[in-house]
mmCIF file of C-alpha atoms (C1' of nucleotides) in Angstrom:
data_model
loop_
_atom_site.group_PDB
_atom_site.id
_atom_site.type_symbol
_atom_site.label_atom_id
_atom_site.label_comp_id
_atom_site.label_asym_id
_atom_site.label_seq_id
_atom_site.Cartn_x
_atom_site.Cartn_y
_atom_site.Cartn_z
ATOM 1 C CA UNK A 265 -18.905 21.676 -7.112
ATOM 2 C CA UNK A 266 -16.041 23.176 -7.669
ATOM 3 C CA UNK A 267 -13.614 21.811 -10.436
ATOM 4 C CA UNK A 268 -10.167 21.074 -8.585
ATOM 5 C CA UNK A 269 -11.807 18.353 -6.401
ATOM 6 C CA UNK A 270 -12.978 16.515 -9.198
ATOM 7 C CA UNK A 271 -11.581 13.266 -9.025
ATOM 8 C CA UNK A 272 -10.477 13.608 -12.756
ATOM 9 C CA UNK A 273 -8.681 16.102 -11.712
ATOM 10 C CA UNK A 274 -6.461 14.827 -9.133
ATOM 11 C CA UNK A 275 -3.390 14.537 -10.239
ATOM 12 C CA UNK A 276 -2.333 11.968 -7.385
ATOM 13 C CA UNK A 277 -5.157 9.353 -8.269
ATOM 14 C CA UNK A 278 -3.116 8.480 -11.305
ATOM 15 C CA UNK A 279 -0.078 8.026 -10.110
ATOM 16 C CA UNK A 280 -1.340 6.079 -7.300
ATOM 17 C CA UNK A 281 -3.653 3.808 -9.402
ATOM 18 C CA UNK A 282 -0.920 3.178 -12.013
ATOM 19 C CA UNK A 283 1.756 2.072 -9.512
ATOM 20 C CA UNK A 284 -1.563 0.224 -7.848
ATOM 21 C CA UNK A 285 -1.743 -1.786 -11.489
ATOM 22 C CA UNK A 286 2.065 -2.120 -12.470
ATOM 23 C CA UNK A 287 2.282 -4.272 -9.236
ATOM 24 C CA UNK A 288 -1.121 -6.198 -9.792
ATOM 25 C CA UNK A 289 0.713 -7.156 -13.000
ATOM 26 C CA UNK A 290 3.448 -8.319 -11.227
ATOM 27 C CA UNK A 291 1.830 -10.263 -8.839
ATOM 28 C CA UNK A 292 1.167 -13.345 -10.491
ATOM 29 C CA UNK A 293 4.864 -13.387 -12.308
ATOM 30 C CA UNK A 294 6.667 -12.949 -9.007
ATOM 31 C CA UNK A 295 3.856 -15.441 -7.248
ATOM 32 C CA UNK A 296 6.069 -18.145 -9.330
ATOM 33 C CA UNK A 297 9.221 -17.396 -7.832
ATOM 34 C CA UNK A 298 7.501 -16.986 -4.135
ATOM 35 C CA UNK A 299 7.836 -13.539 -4.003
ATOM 36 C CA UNK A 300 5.797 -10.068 -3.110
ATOM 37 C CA UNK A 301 6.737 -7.209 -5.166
ATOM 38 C CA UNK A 302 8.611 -5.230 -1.847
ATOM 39 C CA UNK A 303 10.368 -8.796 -1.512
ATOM 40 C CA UNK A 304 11.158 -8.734 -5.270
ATOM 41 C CA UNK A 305 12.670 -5.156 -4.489
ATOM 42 C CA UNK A 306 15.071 -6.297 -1.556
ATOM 43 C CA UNK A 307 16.036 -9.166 -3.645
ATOM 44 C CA UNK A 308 16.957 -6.698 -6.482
ATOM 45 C CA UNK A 309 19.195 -4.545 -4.165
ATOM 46 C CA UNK A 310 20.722 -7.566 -2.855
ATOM 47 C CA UNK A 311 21.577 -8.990 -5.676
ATOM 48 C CA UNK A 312 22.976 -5.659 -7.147
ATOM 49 C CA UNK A 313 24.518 -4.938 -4.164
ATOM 50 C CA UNK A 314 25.532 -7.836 -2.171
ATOM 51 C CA UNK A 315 25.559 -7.924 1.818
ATOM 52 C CA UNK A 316 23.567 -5.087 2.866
ATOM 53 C CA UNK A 317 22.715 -3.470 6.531
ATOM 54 C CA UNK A 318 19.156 -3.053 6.953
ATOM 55 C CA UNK A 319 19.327 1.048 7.051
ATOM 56 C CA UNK A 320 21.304 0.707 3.960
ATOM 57 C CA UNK A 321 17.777 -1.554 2.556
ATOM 58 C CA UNK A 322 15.924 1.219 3.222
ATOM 59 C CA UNK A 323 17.645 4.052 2.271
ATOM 60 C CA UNK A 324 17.421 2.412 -1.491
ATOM 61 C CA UNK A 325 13.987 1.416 -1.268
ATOM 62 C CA UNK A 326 12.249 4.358 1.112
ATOM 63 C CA UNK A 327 11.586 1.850 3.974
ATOM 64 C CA UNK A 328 11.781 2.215 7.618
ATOM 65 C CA UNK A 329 12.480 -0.728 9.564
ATOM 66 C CA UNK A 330 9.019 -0.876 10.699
ATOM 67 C CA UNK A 331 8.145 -2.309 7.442
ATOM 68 C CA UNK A 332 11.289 -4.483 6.298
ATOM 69 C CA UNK A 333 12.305 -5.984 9.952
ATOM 70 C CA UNK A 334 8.893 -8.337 9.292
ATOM 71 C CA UNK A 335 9.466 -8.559 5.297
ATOM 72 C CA UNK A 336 13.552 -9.784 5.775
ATOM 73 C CA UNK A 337 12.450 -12.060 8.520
ATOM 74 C CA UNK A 338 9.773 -13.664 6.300
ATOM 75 C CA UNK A 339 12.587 -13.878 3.311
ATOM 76 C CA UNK A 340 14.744 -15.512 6.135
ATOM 77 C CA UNK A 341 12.250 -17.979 6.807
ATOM 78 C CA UNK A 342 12.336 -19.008 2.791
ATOM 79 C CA UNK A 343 15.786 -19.337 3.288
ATOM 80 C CA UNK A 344 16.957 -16.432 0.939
ATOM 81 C CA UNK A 345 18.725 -14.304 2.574
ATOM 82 C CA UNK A 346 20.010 -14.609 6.354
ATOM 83 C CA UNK A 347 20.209 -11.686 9.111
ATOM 84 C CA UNK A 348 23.303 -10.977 11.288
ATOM 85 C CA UNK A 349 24.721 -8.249 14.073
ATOM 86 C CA UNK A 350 27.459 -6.913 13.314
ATOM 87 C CA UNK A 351 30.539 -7.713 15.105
ATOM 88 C CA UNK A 352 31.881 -3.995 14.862
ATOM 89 C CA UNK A 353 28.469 -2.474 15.432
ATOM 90 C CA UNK A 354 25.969 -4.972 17.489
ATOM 91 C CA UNK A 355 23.044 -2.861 16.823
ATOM 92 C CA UNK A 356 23.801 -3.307 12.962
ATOM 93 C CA UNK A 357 21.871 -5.992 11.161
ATOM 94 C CA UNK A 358 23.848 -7.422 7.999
ATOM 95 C CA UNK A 359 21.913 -8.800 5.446
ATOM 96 C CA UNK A 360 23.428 -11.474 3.015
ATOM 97 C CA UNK A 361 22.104 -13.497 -0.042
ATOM 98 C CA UNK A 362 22.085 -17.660 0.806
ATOM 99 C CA UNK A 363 22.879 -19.720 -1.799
ATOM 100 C CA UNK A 364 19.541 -20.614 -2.790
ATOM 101 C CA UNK A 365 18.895 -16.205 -2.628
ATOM 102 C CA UNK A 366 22.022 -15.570 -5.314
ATOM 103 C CA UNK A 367 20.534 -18.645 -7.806
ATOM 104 C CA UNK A 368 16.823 -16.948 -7.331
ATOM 105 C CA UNK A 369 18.343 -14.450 -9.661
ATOM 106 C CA UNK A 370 18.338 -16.448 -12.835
ATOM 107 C CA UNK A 371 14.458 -16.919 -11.893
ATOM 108 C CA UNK A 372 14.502 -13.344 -11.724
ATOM 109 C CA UNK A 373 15.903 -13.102 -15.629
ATOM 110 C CA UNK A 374 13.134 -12.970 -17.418
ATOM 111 C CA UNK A 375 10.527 -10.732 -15.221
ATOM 112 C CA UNK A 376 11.697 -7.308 -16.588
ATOM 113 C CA UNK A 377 10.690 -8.558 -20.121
ATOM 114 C CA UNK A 378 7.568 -10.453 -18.736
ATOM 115 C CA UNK A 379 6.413 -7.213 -17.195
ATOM 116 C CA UNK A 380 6.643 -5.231 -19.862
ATOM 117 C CA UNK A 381 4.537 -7.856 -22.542
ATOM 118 C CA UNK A 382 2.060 -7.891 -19.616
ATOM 119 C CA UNK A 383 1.283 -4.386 -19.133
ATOM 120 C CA UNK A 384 1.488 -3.807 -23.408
ATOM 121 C CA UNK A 385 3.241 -0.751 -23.599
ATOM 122 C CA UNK A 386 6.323 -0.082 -25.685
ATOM 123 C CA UNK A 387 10.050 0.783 -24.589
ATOM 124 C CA UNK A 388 9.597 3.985 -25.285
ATOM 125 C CA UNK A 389 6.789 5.006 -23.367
ATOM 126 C CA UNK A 390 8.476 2.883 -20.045
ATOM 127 C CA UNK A 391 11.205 5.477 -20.821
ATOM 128 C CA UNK A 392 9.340 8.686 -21.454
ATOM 129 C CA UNK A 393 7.820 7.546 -17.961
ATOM 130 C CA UNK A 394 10.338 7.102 -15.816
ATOM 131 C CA UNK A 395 11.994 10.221 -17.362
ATOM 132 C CA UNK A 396 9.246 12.491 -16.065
ATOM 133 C CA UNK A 397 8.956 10.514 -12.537
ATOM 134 C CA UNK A 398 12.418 10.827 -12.044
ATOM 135 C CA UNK A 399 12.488 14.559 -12.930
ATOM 136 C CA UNK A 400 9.263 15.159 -11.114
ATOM 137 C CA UNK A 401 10.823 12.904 -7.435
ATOM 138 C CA UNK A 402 14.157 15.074 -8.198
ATOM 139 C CA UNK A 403 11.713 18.207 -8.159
ATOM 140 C CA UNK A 404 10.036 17.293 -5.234
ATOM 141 C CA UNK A 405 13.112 16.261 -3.150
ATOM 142 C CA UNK A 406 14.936 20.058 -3.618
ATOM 143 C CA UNK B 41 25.114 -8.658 -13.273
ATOM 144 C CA UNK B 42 22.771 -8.070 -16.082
ATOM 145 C CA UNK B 43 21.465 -4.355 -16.711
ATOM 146 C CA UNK B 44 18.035 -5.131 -17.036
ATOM 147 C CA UNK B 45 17.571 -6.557 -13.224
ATOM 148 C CA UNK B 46 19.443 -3.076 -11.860
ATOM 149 C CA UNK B 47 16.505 -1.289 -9.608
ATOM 150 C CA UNK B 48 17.405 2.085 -11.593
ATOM 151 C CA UNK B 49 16.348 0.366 -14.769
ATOM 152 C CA UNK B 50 12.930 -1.097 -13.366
ATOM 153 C CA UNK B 51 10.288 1.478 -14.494
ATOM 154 C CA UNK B 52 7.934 -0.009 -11.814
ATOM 155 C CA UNK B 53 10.082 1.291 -8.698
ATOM 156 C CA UNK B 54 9.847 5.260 -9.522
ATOM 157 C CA UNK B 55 5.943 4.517 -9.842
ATOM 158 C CA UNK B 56 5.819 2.676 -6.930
ATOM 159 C CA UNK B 57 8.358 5.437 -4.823
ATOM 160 C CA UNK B 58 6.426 8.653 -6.904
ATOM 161 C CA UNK B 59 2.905 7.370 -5.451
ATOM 162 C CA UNK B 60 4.228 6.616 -1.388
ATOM 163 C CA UNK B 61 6.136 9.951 -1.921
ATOM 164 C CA UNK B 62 2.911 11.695 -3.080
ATOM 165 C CA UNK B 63 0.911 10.039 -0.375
ATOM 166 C CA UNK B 64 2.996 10.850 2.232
ATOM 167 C CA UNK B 65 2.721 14.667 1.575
ATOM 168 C CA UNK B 66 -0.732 14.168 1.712
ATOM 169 C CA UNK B 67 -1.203 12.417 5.108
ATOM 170 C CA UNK B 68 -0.175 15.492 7.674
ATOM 171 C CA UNK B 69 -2.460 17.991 4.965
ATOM 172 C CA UNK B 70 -5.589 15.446 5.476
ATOM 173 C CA UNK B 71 -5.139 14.787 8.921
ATOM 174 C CA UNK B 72 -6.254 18.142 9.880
ATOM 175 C CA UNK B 73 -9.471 16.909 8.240
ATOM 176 C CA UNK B 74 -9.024 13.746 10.244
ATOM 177 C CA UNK B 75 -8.834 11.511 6.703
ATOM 178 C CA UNK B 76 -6.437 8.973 5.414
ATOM 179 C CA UNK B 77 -5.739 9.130 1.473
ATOM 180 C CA UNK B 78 -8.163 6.281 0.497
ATOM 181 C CA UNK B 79 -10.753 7.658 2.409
ATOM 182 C CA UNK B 80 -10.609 11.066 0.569
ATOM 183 C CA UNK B 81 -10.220 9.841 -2.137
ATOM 184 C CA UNK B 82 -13.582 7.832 -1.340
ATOM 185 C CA UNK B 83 -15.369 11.401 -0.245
ATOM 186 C CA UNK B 84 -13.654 13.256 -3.538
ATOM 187 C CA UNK B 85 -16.306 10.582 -5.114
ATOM 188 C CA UNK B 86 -18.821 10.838 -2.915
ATOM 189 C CA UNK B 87 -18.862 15.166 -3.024
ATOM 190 C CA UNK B 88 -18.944 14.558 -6.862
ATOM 191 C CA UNK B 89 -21.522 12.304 -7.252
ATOM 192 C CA UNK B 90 -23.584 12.246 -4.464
ATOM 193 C CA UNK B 91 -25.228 8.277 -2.956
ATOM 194 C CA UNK B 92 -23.406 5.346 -4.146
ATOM 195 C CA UNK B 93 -23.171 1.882 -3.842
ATOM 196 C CA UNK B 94 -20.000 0.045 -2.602
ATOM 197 C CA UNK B 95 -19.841 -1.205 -5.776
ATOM 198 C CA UNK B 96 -19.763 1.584 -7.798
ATOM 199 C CA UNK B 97 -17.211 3.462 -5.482
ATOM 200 C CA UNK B 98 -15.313 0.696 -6.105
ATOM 201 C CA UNK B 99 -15.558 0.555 -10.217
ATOM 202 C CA UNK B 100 -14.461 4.732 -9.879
ATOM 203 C CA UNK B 101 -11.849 3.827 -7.640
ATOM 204 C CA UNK B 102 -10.565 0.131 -8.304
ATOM 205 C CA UNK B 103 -10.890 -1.464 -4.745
ATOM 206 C CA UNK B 104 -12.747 -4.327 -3.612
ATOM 207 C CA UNK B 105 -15.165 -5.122 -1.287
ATOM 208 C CA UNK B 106 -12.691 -6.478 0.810
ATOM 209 C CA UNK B 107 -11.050 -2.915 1.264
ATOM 210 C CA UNK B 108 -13.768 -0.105 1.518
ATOM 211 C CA UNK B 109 -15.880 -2.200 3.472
ATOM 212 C CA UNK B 110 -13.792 -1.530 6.279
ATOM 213 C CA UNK B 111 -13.092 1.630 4.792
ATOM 214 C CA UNK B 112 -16.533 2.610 4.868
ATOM 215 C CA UNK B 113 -17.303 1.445 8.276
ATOM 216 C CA UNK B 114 -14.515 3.860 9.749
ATOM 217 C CA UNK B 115 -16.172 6.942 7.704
ATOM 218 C CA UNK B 116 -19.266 5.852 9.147
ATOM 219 C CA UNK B 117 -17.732 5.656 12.778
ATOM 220 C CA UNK B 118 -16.780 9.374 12.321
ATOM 221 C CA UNK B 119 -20.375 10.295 10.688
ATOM 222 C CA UNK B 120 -19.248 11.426 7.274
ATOM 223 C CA UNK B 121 -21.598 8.589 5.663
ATOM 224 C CA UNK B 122 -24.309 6.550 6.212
ATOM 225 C CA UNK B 123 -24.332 2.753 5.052
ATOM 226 C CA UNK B 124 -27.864 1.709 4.097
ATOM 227 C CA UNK B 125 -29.235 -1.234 2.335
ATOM 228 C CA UNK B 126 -31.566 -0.620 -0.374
ATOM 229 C CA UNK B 127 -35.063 -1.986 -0.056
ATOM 230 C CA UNK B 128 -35.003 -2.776 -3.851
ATOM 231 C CA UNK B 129 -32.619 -4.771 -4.058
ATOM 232 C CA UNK B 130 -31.189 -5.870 -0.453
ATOM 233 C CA UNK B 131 -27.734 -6.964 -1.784
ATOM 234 C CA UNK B 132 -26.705 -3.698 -2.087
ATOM 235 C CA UNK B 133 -25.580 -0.981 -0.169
ATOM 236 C CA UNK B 134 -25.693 2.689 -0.600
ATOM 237 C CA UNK B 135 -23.670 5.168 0.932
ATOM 238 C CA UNK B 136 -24.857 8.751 1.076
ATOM 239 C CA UNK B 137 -23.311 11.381 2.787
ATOM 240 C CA UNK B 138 -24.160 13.106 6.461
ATOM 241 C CA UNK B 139 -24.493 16.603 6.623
ATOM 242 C CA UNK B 140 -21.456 16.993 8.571
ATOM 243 C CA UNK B 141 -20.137 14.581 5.327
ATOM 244 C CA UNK B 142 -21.352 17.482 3.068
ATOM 245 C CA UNK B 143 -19.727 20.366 5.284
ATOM 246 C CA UNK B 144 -16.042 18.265 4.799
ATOM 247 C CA UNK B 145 -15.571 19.623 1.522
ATOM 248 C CA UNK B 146 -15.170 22.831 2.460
ATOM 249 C CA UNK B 147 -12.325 22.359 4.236
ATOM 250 C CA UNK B 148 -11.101 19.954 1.603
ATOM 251 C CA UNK B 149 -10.993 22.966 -1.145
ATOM 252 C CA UNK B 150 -7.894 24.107 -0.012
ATOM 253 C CA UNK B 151 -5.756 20.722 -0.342
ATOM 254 C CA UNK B 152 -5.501 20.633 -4.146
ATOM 255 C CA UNK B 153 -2.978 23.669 -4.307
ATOM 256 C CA UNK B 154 -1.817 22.494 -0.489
ATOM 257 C CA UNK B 155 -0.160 19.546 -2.087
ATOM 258 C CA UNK B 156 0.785 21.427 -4.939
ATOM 259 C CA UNK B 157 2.947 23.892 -2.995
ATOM 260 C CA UNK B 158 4.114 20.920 -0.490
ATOM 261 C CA UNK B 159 5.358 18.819 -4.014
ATOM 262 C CA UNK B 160 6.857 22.212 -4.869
ATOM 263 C CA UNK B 161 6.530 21.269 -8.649
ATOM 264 C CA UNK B 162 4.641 23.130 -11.347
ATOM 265 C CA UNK B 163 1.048 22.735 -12.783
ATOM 266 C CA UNK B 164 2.491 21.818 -16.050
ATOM 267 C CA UNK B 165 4.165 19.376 -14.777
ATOM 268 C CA UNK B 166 1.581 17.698 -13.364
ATOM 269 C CA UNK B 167 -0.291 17.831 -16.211
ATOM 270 C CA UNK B 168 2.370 16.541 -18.085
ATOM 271 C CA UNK B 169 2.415 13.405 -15.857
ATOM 272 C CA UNK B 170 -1.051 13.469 -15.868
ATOM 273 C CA UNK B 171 -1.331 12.669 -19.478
ATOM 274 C CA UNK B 172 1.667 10.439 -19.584
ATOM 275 C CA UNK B 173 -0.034 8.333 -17.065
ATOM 276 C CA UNK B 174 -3.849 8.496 -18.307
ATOM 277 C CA UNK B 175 -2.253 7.342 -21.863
ATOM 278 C CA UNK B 176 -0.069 4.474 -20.188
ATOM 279 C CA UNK B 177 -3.221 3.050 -18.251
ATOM 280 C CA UNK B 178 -5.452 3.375 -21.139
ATOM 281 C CA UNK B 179 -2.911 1.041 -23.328
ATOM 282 C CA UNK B 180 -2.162 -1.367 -20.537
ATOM 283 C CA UNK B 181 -6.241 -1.527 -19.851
ATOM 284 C CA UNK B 182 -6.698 -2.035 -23.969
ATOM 285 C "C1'" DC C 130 35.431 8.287 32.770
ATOM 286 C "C1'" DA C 131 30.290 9.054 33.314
ATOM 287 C "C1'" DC C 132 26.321 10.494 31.399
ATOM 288 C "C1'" DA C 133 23.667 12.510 27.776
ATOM 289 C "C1'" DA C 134 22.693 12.200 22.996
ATOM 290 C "C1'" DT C 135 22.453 9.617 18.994
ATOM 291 C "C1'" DT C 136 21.790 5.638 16.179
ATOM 292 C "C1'" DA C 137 19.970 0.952 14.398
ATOM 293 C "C1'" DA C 138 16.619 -2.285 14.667
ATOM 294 C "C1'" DG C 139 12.723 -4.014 16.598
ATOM 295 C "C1'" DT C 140 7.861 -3.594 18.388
ATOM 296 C "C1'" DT C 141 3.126 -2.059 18.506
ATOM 297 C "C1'" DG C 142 -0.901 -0.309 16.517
ATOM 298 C "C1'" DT C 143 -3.661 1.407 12.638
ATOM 299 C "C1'" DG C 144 -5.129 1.339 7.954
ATOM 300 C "C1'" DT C 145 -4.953 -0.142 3.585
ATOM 301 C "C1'" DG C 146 -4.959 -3.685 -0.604
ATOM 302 C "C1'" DC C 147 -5.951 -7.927 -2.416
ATOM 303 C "C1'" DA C 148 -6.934 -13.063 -2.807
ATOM 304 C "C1'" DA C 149 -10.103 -16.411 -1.486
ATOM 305 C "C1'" DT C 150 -14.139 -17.666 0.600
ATOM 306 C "C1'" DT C 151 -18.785 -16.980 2.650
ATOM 307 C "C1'" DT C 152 -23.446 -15.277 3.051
ATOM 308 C "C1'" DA C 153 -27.537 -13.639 1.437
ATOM 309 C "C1'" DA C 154 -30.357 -11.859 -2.216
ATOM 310 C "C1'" DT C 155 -31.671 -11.872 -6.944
ATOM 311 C "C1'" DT C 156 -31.865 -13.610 -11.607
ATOM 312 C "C1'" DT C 157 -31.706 -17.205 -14.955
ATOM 313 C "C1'" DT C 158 -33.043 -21.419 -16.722
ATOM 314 C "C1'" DG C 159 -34.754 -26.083 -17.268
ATOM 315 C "C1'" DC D 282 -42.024 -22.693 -10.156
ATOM 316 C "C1'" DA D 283 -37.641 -24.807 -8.194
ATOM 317 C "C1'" DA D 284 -32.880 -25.456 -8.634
ATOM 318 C "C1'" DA D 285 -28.772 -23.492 -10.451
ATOM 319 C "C1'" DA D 286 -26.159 -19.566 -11.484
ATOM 320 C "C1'" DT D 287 -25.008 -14.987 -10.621
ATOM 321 C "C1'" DT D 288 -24.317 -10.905 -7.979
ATOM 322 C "C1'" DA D 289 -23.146 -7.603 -3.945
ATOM 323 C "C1'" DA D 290 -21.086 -7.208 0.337
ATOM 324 C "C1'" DA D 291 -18.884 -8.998 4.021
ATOM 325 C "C1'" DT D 292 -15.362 -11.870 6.128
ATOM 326 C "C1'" DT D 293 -10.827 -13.962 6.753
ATOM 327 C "C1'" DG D 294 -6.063 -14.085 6.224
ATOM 328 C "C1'" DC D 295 -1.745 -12.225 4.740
ATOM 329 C "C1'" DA D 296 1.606 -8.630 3.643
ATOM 330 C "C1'" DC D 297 2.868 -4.206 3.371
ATOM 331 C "C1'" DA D 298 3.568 1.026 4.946
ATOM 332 C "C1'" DC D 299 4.103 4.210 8.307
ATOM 333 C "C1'" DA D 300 3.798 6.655 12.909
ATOM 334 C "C1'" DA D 301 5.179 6.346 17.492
ATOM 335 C "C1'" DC D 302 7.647 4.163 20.780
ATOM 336 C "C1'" DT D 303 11.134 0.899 22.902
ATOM 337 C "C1'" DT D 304 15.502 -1.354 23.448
ATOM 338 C "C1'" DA D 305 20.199 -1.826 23.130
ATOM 339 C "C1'" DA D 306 24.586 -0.279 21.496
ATOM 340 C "C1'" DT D 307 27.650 3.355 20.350
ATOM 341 C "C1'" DT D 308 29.331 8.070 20.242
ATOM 342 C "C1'" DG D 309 30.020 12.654 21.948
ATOM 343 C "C1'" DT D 310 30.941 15.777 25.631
ATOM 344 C "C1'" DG D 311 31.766 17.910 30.019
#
DNA sequence: CACAATTAAGTTGTGTGCAATTTAATTTTG
DNA sequence: CAAAATTAAATTGCACACAACTTAATTGTG
């Protein structure tokens, strides 16, 4: 057969069976704070951020509502964050950190540095990584 | 708030974001051929190697059972494969491609430098990624 | 001002992806 | 050889991810 469909050769397998494995590592470190790795994500822009409409959510994180009107209602239901129209803009959702949602964040300390023992790799190469991603997303988004 | 909890200092989100945003240029190239990304990926393996059991398309491709069975069942609804049980040992299931299976990869040759062009990034780029990633996955799997 | 166009979220449907369990077949072991 | 252990798929349940569509609110325009 002819070389360029070898799977070896496909350039997307990688990617997608790396990110595939980062967040298989994450799993069981975010399973002790209750928390899927897209919830883990909301939580970081919240936290970051503060208050948030849902459109806002999702132009950070590439996610249509399709996918986070189910994931903040579940994060509701934990009592993390809570959803609200706006009274400016009714068809706005605002989304806002409980109190329990802002003190998840000292749970959230030590993850960054538990991910990175888990997956064995060094500074560096995280860096050199996300350096090329970046680039290459940049590259693609012209 | 502390740096390290800032979602443009997780290395994990660009990996996560770099594999949808690769994906998604792939879905309106391989629905022409009437395919979702896992399940080329599944024929890529299949066109390479020829009959294979679940398990072994699984070991190449790191899903379970609990993901190509389905999978497989859908290829098999279109007649791309054929799921057979082998009479030596009746645990196991081999999947073997149809001839109208066989004739997919012709139209598959062209995707390769499809997605290229869609990406709009260069071959050394990839292959720079490439290698960054292979090397990453080999220490994490070490 | 009325009506068309736009916008934000929500809904529906399909297809993964994975954990946990089940079922059935095969292999190991006492 | 029979019971226990192992193995391969399948099943069940949950949570994304995205396309396509709907609903409701707001904005733009004649």
């Amino acid at each position: 057969m002819s070389d360029h469909l070898k799977l070896s050769n496909q350039v997307c397998f990688p990617i997608y069976n790396l990110s595939k494995e980062v967040i298989n590592h994450y799993r069981p470190i975010l399973k002790e704070l209750d928390l899927t790795y897209s919830q883990y994500l909301v939580m970081l822009v919240l936290w970051e951020k503060g208050e948030q409409n849902v459109s806002e959510i999702g132009a950070d994180l590439n996610l249509d509502s399709g996918t986070l009107t189910p994931l903040l209602k579940r994060l509701e239901q934990k009592k993390l964050i809570e959803r609200n129209r706006k009274k400016s803009d009714e068809r706005v959702v605002s989304i806002s950190l409980t109190k329990e949602g802002i003190k998840k964040q000292e749970q959230a300390e030590g993850i960054p540095s538990k991910i990175q023992e888990s997956l064995n790799v060094t500074t560096e190469e995280l860096q050199d990584l996300k350096r090329i991603i970046d680039q290459i997303i940049t590259q693609i988004n012209k």
